[in-house]
Amino acid sequence: MRIALSADHAGVDLKDALAAWLGETGYDILDLGTHGAASVDYPDYGARLARALGEGEAERGIAICGSGIGIAIAANRNPACRCAQVSEPLSATFARSHNDANAIALGARLIGIEMAKACVTAFLTTKFEGGRHQHRVDMLSHLEQERA
């Protein structure tokens, strides 16, 4: 499985650590940057991640900024991306099993590397349940249409 990772300056160290760990675990990594501590804009990196998922360059994505919130909002502007901000493994599990999330966002200033690894493991190993959840996931692609 190919995993895309993107981060702003606040998340670059966590991104690099996760990329190394995932590579050692056998995943193919697509590193979308940033690659240093110079200040950058998280919306650009959320958009990069979403675009990579939408264009089929990766099956899953991990976006990282200081809180995980801003980069998740940016990624979710692209309808091909369902990015959930997570901070512990249970939310990562539900993001996959109930919402078929194809990306997660992590807050580098809020969690450490071990918790981040636990979230990523849950995200990458949990399968979407489908069933009663499928029609709701389908709705996420069509929210601009008014629903009765």
Tab-separated table of C-alpha atoms in Angstrom, residues 37-146:
chain	number	residue	atom	x	y	z
A	37	ALA	CA	11.598	23.983	9.507
A	38	ALA	CA	10.972	27.111	7.406
A	39	SER	CA	7.439	28.429	7.869
A	40	VAL	CA	4.974	27.208	5.218
A	41	ASP	CA	1.194	27.306	4.866
A	42	TYR	CA	-0.685	24.179	5.993
A	43	PRO	CA	-3.506	24.645	3.419
A	44	ASP	CA	-0.994	23.986	0.632
A	45	TYR	CA	0.044	20.697	2.211
A	46	GLY	CA	-3.506	19.573	2.934
A	47	ALA	CA	-4.354	20.248	-0.713
A	48	ARG	CA	-1.294	18.304	-1.900
A	49	LEU	CA	-2.341	15.291	0.128
A	50	ALA	CA	-5.940	15.400	-1.101
A	51	ARG	CA	-4.834	15.812	-4.708
A	52	ALA	CA	-2.516	12.791	-4.431
A	53	LEU	CA	-5.376	10.674	-3.082
A	54	GLY	CA	-7.813	11.943	-5.704
A	55	GLU	CA	-5.386	11.241	-8.537
A	56	GLY	CA	-4.633	7.723	-7.282
A	57	GLU	CA	-1.003	8.407	-6.384
A	58	ALA	CA	-1.600	6.844	-2.950
A	59	GLU	CA	-4.273	4.727	-1.289
A	60	ARG	CA	-4.113	6.427	2.107
A	61	GLY	CA	-2.824	9.705	3.483
A	62	ILE	CA	-1.439	11.167	6.684
A	63	ALA	CA	-1.479	14.951	7.107
A	64	ILE	CA	0.289	16.693	9.972
A	65	CYS	CA	0.270	20.244	11.296
A	66	GLY	CA	0.515	21.685	14.794
A	67	SER	CA	-3.003	20.699	15.847
A	68	GLY	CA	-4.106	18.510	12.940
A	69	ILE	CA	-7.192	20.662	12.559
A	70	GLY	CA	-6.211	23.163	9.882
A	71	ILE	CA	-4.590	20.636	7.578
A	72	ALA	CA	-7.652	18.352	7.897
A	73	ILE	CA	-9.952	21.219	6.930
A	74	ALA	CA	-7.734	21.994	3.939
A	75	ALA	CA	-7.616	18.357	2.795
A	76	ASN	CA	-11.383	17.990	3.079
A	77	ARG	CA	-11.966	20.843	0.620
A	78	ASN	CA	-11.276	18.204	-2.060
A	79	PRO	CA	-14.280	15.845	-2.407
A	80	ALA	CA	-11.923	12.926	-3.114
A	81	CYS	CA	-10.566	13.174	0.421
A	82	ARG	CA	-12.187	12.049	3.652
A	83	CYS	CA	-9.679	13.178	6.268
A	84	ALA	CA	-10.374	12.710	9.973
A	85	GLN	CA	-8.397	14.530	12.643
A	86	VAL	CA	-7.497	11.866	15.205
A	87	SER	CA	-5.638	11.897	18.495
A	88	GLU	CA	-5.918	8.314	19.711
A	89	PRO	CA	-6.417	4.877	18.128
A	90	LEU	CA	-10.161	4.570	18.739
A	91	SER	CA	-10.974	7.659	16.674
A	92	ALA	CA	-8.654	6.360	13.931
A	93	THR	CA	-10.476	3.017	14.015
A	94	PHE	CA	-13.900	4.646	13.710
A	95	ALA	CA	-12.648	6.956	10.959
A	96	ARG	CA	-11.947	3.842	8.886
A	97	SER	CA	-14.678	1.443	9.987
A	98	HIS	CA	-17.596	3.893	9.907
A	99	ASN	CA	-16.460	6.738	7.632
A	100	ASP	CA	-14.120	4.993	5.170
A	101	ALA	CA	-11.597	7.781	5.784
A	102	ASN	CA	-8.761	7.692	3.287
A	103	ALA	CA	-6.664	10.129	5.322
A	104	ILE	CA	-6.015	11.099	8.907
A	105	ALA	CA	-4.644	14.316	10.330
A	106	LEU	CA	-2.398	14.399	13.368
A	107	GLY	CA	-1.461	17.281	15.647
A	108	ALA	CA	2.302	17.234	16.117
A	109	ARG	CA	2.074	19.621	19.071
A	110	LEU	CA	-0.568	17.480	20.756
A	111	ILE	CA	0.616	13.865	20.517
A	112	GLY	CA	3.959	12.112	20.687
A	113	ILE	CA	5.487	9.644	18.294
A	114	GLU	CA	4.210	6.516	20.071
A	115	MET	CA	0.604	7.739	20.100
A	116	ALA	CA	0.972	8.819	16.466
A	117	LYS	CA	2.190	5.314	15.563
A	118	ALA	CA	-0.767	3.786	17.416
A	119	CYS	CA	-3.175	6.026	15.483
A	120	VAL	CA	-1.519	5.216	12.155
A	121	THR	CA	-1.544	1.482	12.906
A	122	ALA	CA	-5.267	1.573	13.699
A	123	PHE	CA	-5.947	3.636	10.576
A	124	LEU	CA	-3.990	1.356	8.245
A	125	THR	CA	-5.228	-1.972	9.627
A	126	THR	CA	-8.938	-1.243	10.068
A	127	LYS	CA	-11.318	-2.141	7.256
A	128	PHE	CA	-14.415	-0.169	6.272
A	129	GLU	CA	-17.538	-1.963	7.522
A	130	GLY	CA	-19.757	-0.835	4.646
A	131	GLY	CA	-23.351	-1.877	5.218
A	132	ARG	CA	-25.340	0.753	7.094
A	133	HIS	CA	-22.394	3.160	6.816
A	134	GLN	CA	-22.069	3.041	3.016
A	135	HIS	CA	-24.960	5.334	2.115
A	136	ARG	CA	-23.712	7.955	4.590
A	137	VAL	CA	-20.234	7.830	3.114
A	138	ASP	CA	-21.792	8.209	-0.337
A	139	MET	CA	-23.629	11.282	0.935
A	140	LEU	CA	-20.310	12.927	1.807
A	141	SER	CA	-19.531	13.206	-1.909
A	142	HIS	CA	-22.840	14.948	-2.580
A	143	LEU	CA	-23.331	17.323	0.348
A	144	GLU	CA	-23.853	20.290	-1.950
A	145	GLN	CA	-27.178	18.774	-3.006
A	146	GLU	CA	-30.032	19.719	-0.734
